[in-house]
Short mmCIF file of C-alpha atoms and ligand atoms in Angstrom, two decimals:
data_model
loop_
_atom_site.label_atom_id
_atom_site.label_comp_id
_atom_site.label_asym_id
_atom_site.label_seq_id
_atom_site.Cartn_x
_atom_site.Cartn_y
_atom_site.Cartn_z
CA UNK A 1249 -43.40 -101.37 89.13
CA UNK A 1250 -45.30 -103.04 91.92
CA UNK A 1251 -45.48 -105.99 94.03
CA UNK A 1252 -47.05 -108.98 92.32
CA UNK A 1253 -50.08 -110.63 93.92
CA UNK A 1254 -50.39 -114.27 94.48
CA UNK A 1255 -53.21 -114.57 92.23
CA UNK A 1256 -51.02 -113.90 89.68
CA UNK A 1257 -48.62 -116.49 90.60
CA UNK A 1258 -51.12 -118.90 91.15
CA UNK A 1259 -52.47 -117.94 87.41
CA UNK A 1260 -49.20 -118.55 85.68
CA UNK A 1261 -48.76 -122.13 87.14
CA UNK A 1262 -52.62 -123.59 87.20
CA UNK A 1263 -52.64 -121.85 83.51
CA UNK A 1264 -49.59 -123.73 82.60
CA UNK A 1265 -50.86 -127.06 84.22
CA UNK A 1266 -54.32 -126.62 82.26
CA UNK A 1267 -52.84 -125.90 79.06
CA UNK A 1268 -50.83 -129.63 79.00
CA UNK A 1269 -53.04 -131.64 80.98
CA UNK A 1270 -55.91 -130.51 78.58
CA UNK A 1271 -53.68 -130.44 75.64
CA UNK A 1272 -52.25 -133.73 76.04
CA UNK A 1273 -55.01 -136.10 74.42
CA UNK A 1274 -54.58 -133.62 71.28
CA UNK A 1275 -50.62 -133.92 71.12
CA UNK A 1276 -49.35 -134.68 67.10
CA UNK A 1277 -52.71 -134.50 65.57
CA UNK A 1278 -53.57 -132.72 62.60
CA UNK A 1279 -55.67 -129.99 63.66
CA UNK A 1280 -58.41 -131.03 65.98
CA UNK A 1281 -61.99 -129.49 64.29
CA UNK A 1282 -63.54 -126.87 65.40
CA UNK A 1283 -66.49 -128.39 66.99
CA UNK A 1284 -65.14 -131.41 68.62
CA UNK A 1285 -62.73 -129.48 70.93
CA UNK A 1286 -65.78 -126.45 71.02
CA UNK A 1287 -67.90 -129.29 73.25
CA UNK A 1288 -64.63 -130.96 74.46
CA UNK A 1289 -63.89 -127.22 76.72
CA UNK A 1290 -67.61 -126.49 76.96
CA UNK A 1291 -67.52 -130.53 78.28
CA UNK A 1292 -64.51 -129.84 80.80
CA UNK A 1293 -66.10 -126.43 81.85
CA UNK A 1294 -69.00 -128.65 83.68
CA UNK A 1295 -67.59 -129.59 87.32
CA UNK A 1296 -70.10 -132.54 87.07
CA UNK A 1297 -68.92 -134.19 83.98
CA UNK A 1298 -67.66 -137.61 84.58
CA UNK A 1299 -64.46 -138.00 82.27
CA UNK A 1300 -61.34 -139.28 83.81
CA UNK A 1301 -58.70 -137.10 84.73
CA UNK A 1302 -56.50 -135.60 82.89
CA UNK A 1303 -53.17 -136.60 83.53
CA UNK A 1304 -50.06 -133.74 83.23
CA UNK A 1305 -47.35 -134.88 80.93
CA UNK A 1306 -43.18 -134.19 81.21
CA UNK A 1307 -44.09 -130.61 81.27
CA UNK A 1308 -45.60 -130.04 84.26
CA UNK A 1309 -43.66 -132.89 85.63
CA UNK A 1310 -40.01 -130.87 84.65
CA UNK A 1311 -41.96 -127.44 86.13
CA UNK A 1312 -42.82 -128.87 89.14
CA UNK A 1313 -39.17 -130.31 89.69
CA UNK A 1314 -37.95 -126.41 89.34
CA UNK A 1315 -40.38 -124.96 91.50
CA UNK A 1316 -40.02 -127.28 94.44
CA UNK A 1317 -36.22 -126.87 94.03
CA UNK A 1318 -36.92 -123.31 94.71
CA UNK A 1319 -39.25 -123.43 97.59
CA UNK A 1320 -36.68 -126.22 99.37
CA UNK A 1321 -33.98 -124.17 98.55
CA UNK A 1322 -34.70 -120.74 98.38
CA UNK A 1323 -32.10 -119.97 95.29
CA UNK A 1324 -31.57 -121.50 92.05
CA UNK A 1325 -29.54 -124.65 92.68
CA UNK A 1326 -28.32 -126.60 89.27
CA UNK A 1327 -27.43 -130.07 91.31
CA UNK A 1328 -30.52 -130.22 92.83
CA UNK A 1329 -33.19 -129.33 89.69
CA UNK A 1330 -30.74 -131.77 87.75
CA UNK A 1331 -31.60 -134.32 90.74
CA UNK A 1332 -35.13 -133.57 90.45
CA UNK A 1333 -35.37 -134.11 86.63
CA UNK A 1334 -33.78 -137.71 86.93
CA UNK A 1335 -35.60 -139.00 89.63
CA UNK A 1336 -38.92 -137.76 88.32
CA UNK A 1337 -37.82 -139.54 85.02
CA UNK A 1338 -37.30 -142.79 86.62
CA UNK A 1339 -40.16 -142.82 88.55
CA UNK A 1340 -42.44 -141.92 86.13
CA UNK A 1341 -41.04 -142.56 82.56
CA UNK A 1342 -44.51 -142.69 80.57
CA UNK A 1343 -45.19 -138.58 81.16
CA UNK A 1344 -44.34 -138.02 77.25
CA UNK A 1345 -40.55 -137.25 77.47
CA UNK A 1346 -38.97 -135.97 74.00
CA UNK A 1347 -37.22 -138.49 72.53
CA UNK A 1348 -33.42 -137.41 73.25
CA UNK A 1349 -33.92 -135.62 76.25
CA UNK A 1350 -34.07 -139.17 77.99
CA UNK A 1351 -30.19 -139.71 77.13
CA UNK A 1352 -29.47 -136.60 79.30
CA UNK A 1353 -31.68 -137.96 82.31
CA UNK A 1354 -29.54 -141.36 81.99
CA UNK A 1355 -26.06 -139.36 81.77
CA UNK A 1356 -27.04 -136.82 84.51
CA UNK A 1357 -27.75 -140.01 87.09
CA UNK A 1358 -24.48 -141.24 86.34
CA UNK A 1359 -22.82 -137.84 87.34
CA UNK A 1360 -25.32 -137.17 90.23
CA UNK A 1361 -24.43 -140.90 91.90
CA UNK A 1362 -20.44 -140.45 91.29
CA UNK A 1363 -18.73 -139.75 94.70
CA UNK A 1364 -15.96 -137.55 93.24
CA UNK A 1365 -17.59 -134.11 92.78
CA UNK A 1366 -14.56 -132.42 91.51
CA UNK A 1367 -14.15 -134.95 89.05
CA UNK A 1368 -14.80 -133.44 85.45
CA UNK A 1369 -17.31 -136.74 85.13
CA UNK A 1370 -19.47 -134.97 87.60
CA UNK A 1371 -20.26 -131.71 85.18
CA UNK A 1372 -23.61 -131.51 85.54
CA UNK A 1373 -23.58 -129.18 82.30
CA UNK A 1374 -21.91 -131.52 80.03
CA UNK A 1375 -24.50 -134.07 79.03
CA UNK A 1376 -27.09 -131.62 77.33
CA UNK A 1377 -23.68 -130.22 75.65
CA UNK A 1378 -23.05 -133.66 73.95
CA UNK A 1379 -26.74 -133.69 72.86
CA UNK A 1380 -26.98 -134.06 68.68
CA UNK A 1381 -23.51 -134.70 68.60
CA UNK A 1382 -22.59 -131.52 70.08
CA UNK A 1383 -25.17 -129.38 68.44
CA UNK A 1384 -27.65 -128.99 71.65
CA UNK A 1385 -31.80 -129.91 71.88
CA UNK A 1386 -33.57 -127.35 69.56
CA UNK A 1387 -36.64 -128.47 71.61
CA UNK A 1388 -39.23 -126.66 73.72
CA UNK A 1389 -38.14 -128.58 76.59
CA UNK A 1390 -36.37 -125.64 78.28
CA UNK A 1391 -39.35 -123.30 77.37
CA UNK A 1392 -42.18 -126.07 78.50
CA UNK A 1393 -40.75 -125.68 81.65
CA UNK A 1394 -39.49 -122.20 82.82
CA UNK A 1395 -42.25 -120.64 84.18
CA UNK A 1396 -41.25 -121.08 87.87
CA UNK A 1397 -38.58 -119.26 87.03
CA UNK A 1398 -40.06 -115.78 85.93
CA UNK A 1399 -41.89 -116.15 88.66
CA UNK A 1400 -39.03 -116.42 90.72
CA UNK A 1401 -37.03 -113.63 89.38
CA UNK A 1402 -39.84 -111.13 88.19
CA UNK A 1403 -38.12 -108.53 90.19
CA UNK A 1404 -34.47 -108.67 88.33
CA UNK A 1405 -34.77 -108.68 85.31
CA UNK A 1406 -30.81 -109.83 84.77
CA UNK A 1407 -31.58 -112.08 87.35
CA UNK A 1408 -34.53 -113.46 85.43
CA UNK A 1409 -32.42 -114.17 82.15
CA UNK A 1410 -29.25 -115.71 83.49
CA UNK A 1411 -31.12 -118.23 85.58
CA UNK A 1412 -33.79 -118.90 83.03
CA UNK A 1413 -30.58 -119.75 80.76
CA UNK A 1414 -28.27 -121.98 83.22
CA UNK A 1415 -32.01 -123.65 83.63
CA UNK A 1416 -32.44 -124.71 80.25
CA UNK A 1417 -28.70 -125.22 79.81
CA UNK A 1418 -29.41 -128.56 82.19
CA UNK A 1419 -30.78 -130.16 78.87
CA UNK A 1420 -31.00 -127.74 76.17
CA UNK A 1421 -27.93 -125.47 75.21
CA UNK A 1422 -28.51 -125.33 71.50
CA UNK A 1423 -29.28 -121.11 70.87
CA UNK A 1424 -32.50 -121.98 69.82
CA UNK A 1425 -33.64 -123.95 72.41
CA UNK A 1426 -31.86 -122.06 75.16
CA UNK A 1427 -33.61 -118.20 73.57
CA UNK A 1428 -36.63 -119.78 73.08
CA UNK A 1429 -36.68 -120.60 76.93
CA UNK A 1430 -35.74 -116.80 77.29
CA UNK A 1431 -38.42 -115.40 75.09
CA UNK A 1432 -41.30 -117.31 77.03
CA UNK A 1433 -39.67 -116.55 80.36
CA UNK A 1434 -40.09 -113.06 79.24
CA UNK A 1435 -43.53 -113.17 78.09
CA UNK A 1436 -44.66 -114.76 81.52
CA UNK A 1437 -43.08 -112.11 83.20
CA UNK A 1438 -44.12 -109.33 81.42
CA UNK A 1439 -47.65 -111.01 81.95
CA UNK A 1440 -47.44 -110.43 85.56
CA UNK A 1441 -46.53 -106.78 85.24
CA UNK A 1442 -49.47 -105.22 83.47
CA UNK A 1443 -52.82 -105.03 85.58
CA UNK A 1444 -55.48 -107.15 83.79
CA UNK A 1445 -58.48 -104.65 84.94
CA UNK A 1446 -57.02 -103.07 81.63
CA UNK A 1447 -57.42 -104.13 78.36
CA UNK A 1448 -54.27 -105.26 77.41
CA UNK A 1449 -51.96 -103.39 75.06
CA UNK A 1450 -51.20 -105.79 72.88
CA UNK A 1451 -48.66 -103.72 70.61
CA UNK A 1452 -46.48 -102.09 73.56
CA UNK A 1453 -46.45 -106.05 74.77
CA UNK A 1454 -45.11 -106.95 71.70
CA UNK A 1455 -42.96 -104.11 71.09
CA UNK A 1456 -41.45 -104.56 74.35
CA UNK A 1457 -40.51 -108.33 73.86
CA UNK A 1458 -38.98 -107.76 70.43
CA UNK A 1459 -36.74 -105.25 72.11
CA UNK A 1460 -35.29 -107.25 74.85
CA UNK A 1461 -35.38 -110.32 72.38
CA UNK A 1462 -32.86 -108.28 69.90
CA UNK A 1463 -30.85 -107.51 72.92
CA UNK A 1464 -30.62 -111.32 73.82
CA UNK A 1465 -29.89 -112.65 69.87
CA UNK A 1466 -27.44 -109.87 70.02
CA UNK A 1467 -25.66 -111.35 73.10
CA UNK A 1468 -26.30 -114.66 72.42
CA UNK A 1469 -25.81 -115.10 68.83
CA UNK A 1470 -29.18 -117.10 66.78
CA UNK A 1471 -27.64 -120.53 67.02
CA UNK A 1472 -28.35 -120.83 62.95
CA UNK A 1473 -26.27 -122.07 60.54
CA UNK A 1474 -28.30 -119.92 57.43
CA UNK A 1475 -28.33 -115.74 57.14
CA UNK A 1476 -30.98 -115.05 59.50
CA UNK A 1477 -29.51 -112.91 61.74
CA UNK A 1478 -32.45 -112.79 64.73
CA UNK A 1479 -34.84 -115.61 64.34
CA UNK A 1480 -36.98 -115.15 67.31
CA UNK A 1481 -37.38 -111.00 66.13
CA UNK A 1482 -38.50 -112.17 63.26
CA UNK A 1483 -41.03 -114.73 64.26
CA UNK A 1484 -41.92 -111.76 66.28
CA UNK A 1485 -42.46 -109.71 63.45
CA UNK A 1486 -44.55 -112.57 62.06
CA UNK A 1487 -46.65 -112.58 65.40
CA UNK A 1488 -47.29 -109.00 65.21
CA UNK A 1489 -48.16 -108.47 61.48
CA UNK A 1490 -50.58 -111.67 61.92
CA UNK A 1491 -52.00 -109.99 64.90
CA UNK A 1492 -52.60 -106.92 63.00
CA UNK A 1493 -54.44 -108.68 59.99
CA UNK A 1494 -58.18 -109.33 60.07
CA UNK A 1495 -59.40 -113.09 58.48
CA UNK A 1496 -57.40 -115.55 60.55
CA UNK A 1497 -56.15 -118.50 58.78
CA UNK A 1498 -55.56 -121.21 60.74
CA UNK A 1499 -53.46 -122.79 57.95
CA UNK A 1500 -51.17 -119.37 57.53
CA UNK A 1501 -50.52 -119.51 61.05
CA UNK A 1502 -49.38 -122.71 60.96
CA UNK A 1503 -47.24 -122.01 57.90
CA UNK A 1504 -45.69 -119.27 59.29
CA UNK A 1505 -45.14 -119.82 62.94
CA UNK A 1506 -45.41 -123.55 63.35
CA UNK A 1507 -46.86 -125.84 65.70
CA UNK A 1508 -43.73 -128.26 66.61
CA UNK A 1509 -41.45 -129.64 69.20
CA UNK A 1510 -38.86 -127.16 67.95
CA UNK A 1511 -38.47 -123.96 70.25
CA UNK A 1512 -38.41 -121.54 66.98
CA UNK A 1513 -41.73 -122.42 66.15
CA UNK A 1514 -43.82 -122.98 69.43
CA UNK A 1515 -42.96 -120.22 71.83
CA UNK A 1516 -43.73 -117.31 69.44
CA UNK A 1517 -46.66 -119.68 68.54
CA UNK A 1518 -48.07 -119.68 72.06
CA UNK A 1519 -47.72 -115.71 72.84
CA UNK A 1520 -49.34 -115.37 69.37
CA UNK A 1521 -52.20 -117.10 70.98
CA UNK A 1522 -52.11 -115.83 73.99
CA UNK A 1523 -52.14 -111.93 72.58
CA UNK A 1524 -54.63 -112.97 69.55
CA UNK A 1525 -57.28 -114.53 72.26
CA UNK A 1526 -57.48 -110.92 73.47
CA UNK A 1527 -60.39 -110.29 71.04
CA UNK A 1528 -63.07 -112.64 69.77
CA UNK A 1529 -62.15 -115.64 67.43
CA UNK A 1530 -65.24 -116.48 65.20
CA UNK A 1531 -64.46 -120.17 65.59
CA UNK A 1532 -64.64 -120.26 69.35
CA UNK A 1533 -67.71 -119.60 71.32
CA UNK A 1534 -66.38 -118.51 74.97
CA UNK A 1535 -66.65 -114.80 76.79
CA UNK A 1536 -63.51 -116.02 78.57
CA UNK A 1537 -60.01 -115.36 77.59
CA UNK A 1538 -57.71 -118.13 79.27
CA UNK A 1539 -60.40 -120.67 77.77
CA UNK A 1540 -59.61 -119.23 74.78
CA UNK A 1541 -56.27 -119.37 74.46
CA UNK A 1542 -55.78 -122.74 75.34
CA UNK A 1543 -58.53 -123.64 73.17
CA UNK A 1544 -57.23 -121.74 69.85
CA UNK A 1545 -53.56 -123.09 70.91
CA UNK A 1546 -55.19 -126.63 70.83
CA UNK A 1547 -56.80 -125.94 67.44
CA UNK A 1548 -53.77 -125.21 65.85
CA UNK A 1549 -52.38 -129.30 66.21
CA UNK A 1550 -49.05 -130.58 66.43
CA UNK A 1551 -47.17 -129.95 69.99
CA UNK A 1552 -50.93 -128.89 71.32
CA UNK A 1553 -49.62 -129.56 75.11
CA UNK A 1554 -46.88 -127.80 74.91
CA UNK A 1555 -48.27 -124.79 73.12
CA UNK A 1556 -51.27 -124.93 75.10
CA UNK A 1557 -49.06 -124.56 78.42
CA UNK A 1558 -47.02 -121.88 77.50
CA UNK A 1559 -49.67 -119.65 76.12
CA UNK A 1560 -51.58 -120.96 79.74
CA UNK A 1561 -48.90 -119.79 81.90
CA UNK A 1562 -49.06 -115.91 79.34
CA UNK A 1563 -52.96 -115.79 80.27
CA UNK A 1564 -52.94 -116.75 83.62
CA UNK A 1565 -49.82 -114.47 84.53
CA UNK A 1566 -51.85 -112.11 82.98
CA UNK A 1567 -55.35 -112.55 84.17
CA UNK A 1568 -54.86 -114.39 87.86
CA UNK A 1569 -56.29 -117.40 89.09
CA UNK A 1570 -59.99 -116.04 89.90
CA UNK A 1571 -60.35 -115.97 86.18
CA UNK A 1572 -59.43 -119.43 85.17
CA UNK A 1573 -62.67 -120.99 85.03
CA UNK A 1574 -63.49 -124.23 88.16
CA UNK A 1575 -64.62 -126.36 86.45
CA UNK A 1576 -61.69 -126.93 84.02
CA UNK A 1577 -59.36 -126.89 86.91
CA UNK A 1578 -61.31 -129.93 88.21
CA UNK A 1579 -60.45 -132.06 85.77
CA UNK A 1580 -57.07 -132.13 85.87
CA UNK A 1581 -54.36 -133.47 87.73
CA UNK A 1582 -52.77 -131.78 90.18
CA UNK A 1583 -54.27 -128.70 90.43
CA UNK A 1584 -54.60 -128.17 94.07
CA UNK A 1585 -50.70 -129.15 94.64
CA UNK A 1586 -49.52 -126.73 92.34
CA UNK A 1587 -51.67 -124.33 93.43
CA UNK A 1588 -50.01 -124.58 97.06
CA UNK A 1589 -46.81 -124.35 95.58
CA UNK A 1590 -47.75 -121.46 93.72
CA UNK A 1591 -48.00 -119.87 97.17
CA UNK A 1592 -45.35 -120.68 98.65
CA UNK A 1593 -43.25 -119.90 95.58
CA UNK A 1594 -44.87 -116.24 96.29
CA UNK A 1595 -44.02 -115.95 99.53
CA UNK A 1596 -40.42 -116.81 98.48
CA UNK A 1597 -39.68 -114.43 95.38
CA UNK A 1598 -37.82 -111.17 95.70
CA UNK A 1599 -40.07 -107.99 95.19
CA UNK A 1600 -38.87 -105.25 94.11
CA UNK A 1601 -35.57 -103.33 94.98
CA UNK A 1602 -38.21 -100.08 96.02
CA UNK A 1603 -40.41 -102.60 98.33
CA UNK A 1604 -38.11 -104.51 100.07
O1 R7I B 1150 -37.24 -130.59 73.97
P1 R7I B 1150 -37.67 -131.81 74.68
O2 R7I B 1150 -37.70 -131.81 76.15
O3 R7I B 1150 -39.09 -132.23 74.13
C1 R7I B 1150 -40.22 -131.53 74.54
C2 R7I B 1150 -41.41 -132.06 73.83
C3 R7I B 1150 -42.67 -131.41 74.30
O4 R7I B 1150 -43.60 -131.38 73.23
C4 R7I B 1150 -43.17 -132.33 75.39
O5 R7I B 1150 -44.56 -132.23 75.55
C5 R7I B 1150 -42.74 -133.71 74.89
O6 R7I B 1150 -43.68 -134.29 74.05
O7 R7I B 1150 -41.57 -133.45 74.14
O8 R7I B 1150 -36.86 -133.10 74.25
P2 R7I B 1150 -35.69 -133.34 73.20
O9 R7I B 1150 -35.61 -134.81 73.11
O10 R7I B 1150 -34.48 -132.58 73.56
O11 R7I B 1150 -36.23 -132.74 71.84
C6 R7I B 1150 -37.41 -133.24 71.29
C7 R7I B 1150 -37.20 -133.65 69.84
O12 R7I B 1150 -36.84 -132.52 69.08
C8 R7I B 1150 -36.05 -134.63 69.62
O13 R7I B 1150 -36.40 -135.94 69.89
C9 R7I B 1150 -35.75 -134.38 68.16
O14 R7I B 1150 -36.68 -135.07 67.35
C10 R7I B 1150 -36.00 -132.89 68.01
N1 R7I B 1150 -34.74 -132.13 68.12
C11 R7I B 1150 -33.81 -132.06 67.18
N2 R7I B 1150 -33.75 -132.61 65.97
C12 R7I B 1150 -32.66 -132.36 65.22
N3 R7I B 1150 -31.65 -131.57 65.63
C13 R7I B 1150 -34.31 -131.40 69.15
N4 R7I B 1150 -33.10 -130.85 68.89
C14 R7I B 1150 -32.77 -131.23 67.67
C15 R7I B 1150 -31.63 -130.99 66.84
O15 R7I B 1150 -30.67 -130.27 67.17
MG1 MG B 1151 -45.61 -133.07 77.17
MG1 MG B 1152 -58.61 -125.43 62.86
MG1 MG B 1153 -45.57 -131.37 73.92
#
């Protein structure tokens, strides 16, 4: 268990970035074909194409809160990443927000402007409570968003899951939505752990996850109201069987992992892709491996930024910045900001107990 290098860092935030801001334009279509998003990456790829840029939506704009809260702060700090949420929503409302989320923005700048702090008004945890009359966002909101965090905390591992949870808890504290958040903050991180100049064992990498997402179900109960005990473990048992089949069906895939705003079926969606774009897909012409998983996330439809940025922030933990291709970083928004962050972040974040 070594030290993590910056590239790495650097990989899991620009591969996050890339994934929405070229996922975006996609967002709640029906699959995308094959050929028009085949010249859209081979289009981006080109530094010299003239296309306007593409703009990040509310999921970079919720990461970058977190990981500027970190780098000001130097710990996790709920008042001030609930602070950075609101005024980011208020000063740019048109980033794509989910629909409900936007009632916990309005509650939380209610609390945050109060000038009694021990007043039970001023619970910064109690508005995503009361979301769905009690219930809790299912969304990917809390996932879209946590990468800063495993970055963070890639060191301590309990560390890693009880801030990745009080993180999502801010506006998500449905199970679902709160273990899906968990599940991709584990993939990231266990991205950044294996060295890339080996192929990647994609079994033990899903073996591994499945085993610290039982423990979490276990301790956290599944959040459903049906029999299924462990629903992420068994949309990872999904991910793995499809991984081990040969003819890929984009429509099965679909079917049986999902492409939607829900938690449950995006984040095992996105490692799918991530750990399937690990070999060759017929459909996609590309030697590279981060263009291809944003590019088969895309090609599934539905929440294509979302998906796209999660499985981004999996590949680029995993690979490092040097391998995410110029010319698609040059097209969108941002890049060079986040990629300073990314640094700083770094220079921040615990190693581990035998290097410090
Ligand atoms: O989860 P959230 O932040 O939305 C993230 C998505 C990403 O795709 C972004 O790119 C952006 O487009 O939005 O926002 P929420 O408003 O908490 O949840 C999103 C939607 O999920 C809600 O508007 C609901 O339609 C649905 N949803 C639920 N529906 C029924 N019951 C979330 N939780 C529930 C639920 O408990
Ligand atoms: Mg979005
Ligand atoms: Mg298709
Ligand atoms: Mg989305």
């Amino acid at each position: 268990r070594g030290v993590v290098g910056v590239s790495k860092f650097k990989g899991a935030l620009v591969g996050a970035l890339l994934g929405d801001c070229l996922g975006a334009p996609f967002e709640g279509e029906n699959e995308p074909s094959t050929d028009t998003l085949q010249e859209y990456f081979d289009s981006m790829e080109n530094p010299s194409t003239k296309a306007p840029v593409k703009r990040f939506t509310d999921d970079t704009a919720m990461t970058l809160g977190i990981l500027k809260s970190f780098i000001e702060l130097g710990c996790f700090d709920e008042r001030d990443i609930a602070n950075r949420f609101v005024t980011n929503y208020f000063r740019e409302p048109n980033r794509g927000y989910g629909e409900s989320v936007v009632t916990v923005f309005k509650k939380l700048r209610q609390i945050l402007n109060s000038s009694n702090r021990s007043n039970s008004e001023t619970d910064v945890w109690k508005p995503a409570q009361q979301q769905f009359n009690g219930s809790g966002s299912l969304g990917n909101g809390g996932a879209m968003r946590i990468a800063p965090v495993a970055l963070y905390c890639y060191s301590d591992y309990k560390l890693l899951l009880s801030t990745a949870e009080k993180c999502t808890k801010l506006t998500h504290t449905h199970k679902l939505g709160v273990n899906g958040a968990l599940l991709q903050a584990l993939a990231v991180q266990q991205s950044l752990m294996v060295d890339s100049s080996q192929p990647l064992d994609v079994d033990c990498f899903i073996n591994d996850l499945m085993a610290k997402m039982t423990e979490v179900e276990k301790a956290n109960g599944n959040g459903t109201d049906n029999d299924i005990e462990m629903p992420y473990v068994e949309q990872l048992k999904i991910v793995k069987n499809l991984l081990m089949s040969e003819n890929l069906d984009d429509e099965v895939v679909i079917d049986l992992l999902g492409n939607s705003i829900r938690a449950q079926y995006s984040v095992p969606t996105a490692l799918f892709c991530f750990l399937r774009a690990q070999k060759p897909i017929e459909s996609i012409q590309t030697e590279n491996k981060f263009r291809r998983t944003l590019q088969y996330s895309i090609s599934l439809g539905g929440d294509t930024d979302t998906i796209a940025s999660m499985a981004g922030a999996m590949s680029g933990a995993y690979h490092g910045l040097e391998y995410i291709n110029e010319g698609l970083q040059s097209h969108c928004e941002g890049v060079d900001e986040i990629i300073n962050l990314s640094e700083q972040l770094h220079s921040i974040a615990p190693s581990p107990p035998e290097h410090q």
